[in-house]
């Protein structure tokens, strides 16, 4: 009975923390730790998904900067958003996220 309660407690904790922070890709689990409102940028890289990246840029207009282009500039700055301790462009290159990396490098020129 105690094991069942512990399992439910752990399951509830995981759900409460937000199951969206665990990302399944390439048969590996990734856990984002940090400010969860910016986790979608790292998730876009891990999944190499431009749709997620563009939605993240749009969602942060007004919070980070006044336009999507300015939000993009801010998150790719060297002192900007970090994923696994790396800047967004470097992280996308290391993760071999070709679509996201191409978008980030061409749109920030």
Coordinates of C-alpha atoms in Angstrom, one line a residue:
X1 CA 0.0 0.0 0.0
X2 CA 2.9 2.4 0.8
X3 CA 4.5 1.7 -2.6
X4 CA 1.2 2.6 -4.3
X5 CA 1.0 5.8 -2.4
X6 CA 4.6 6.7 -3.2
X7 CA 4.1 5.9 -6.9
X8 CA 1.0 8.2 -7.0
X9 CA 2.9 10.9 -5.1
X10 CA 5.7 10.7 -7.6
X11 CA 3.3 10.7 -10.6
X12 CA 1.4 13.7 -9.2
X13 CA 4.7 15.6 -8.7
X14 CA 5.7 14.9 -12.3
X15 CA 2.4 16.1 -13.6
X16 CA 2.5 19.1 -11.3
X17 CA 6.0 20.0 -12.6
X18 CA 4.6 19.9 -16.1
X19 CA 5.0 16.9 -18.3
X20 CA 5.8 19.3 -21.2
X21 CA 9.3 19.8 -19.8
X22 CA 10.2 16.2 -20.6
X23 CA 10.8 15.9 -24.3
X24 CA 11.1 12.6 -26.1
X25 CA 13.4 12.7 -29.1
X26 CA 15.7 10.1 -30.5
X27 CA 14.6 7.6 -27.9
X28 CA 16.1 9.8 -25.1
X29 CA 14.4 11.8 -22.5
X30 CA 15.3 15.4 -22.1
X31 CA 14.5 17.5 -19.1
X32 CA 14.4 21.3 -19.2
X33 CA 15.3 23.0 -16.0
X34 CA 15.0 26.7 -15.7
X35 CA 12.4 29.2 -16.5
X36 CA 9.7 27.1 -18.1
X37 CA 8.2 29.9 -20.1
X38 CA 11.3 29.7 -22.4
X39 CA 11.6 25.9 -22.6
X40 CA 9.8 25.9 -26.0
X41 CA 12.9 27.4 -27.7
X42 CA 15.1 24.5 -26.5
X43 CA 12.3 22.0 -27.4
X44 CA 12.2 23.4 -30.9
X45 CA 15.9 22.7 -31.3
X46 CA 15.7 19.2 -29.8
X47 CA 12.8 18.3 -32.1
X48 CA 14.2 20.4 -35.0
X49 CA 10.8 21.9 -35.4
X50 CA 10.4 25.3 -37.0
X51 CA 6.7 25.4 -36.1
X52 CA 7.5 25.3 -32.4
X53 CA 10.3 27.9 -32.8
X54 CA 8.1 30.3 -34.7
X55 CA 5.2 29.9 -32.2
X56 CA 7.7 30.6 -29.4
X57 CA 8.9 33.8 -31.1
X58 CA 5.3 34.9 -31.6
X59 CA 4.3 34.1 -28.0
X60 CA 7.1 36.2 -26.6
X61 CA 6.4 39.4 -28.5
X62 CA 5.7 42.1 -26.0
X63 CA 7.4 40.1 -23.2
X64 CA 11.0 40.1 -24.6
X65 CA 10.8 42.6 -27.4
X66 CA 8.3 44.4 -29.7
X67 CA 8.5 42.1 -32.7
X68 CA 9.3 38.5 -33.6
X69 CA 12.5 39.6 -35.3
X70 CA 13.6 41.4 -32.2
X71 CA 12.7 38.5 -30.0
X72 CA 14.8 36.3 -32.2
X73 CA 17.7 38.7 -31.9
X74 CA 17.5 38.7 -28.1
X75 CA 17.3 35.0 -27.6
X76 CA 20.3 34.3 -29.9
X77 CA 22.6 36.9 -28.3
X78 CA 25.6 35.5 -26.6
X79 CA 24.2 36.5 -23.2
X80 CA 20.6 35.4 -24.2
X81 CA 18.8 32.1 -23.9
X82 CA 20.8 29.0 -23.0
X83 CA 20.0 25.4 -23.7
X84 CA 22.2 22.9 -22.0
X85 CA 24.6 25.7 -21.2
X86 CA 24.9 26.7 -24.9
X87 CA 23.5 29.6 -26.9
X88 CA 20.6 28.8 -29.1
X89 CA 22.6 28.8 -32.4
X90 CA 25.4 26.7 -31.0
X91 CA 23.0 24.3 -29.3
X92 CA 21.1 23.8 -32.6
X93 CA 24.4 23.1 -34.4
X94 CA 25.5 20.6 -31.8
X95 CA 22.1 18.9 -31.8
X96 CA 22.2 18.7 -35.6
X97 CA 18.9 20.5 -35.8
X98 CA 19.4 21.5 -39.5
X99 CA 16.1 23.3 -40.0
X100 CA 16.2 25.4 -36.8
X101 CA 19.9 26.1 -37.2
X102 CA 19.4 27.4 -40.8
X103 CA 16.5 29.5 -39.7
X104 CA 18.4 31.0 -36.8
X105 CA 21.5 31.8 -38.8
X106 CA 19.8 33.2 -41.8
X107 CA 17.2 35.3 -39.9
X108 CA 19.7 36.9 -37.6
X109 CA 22.0 38.3 -40.2

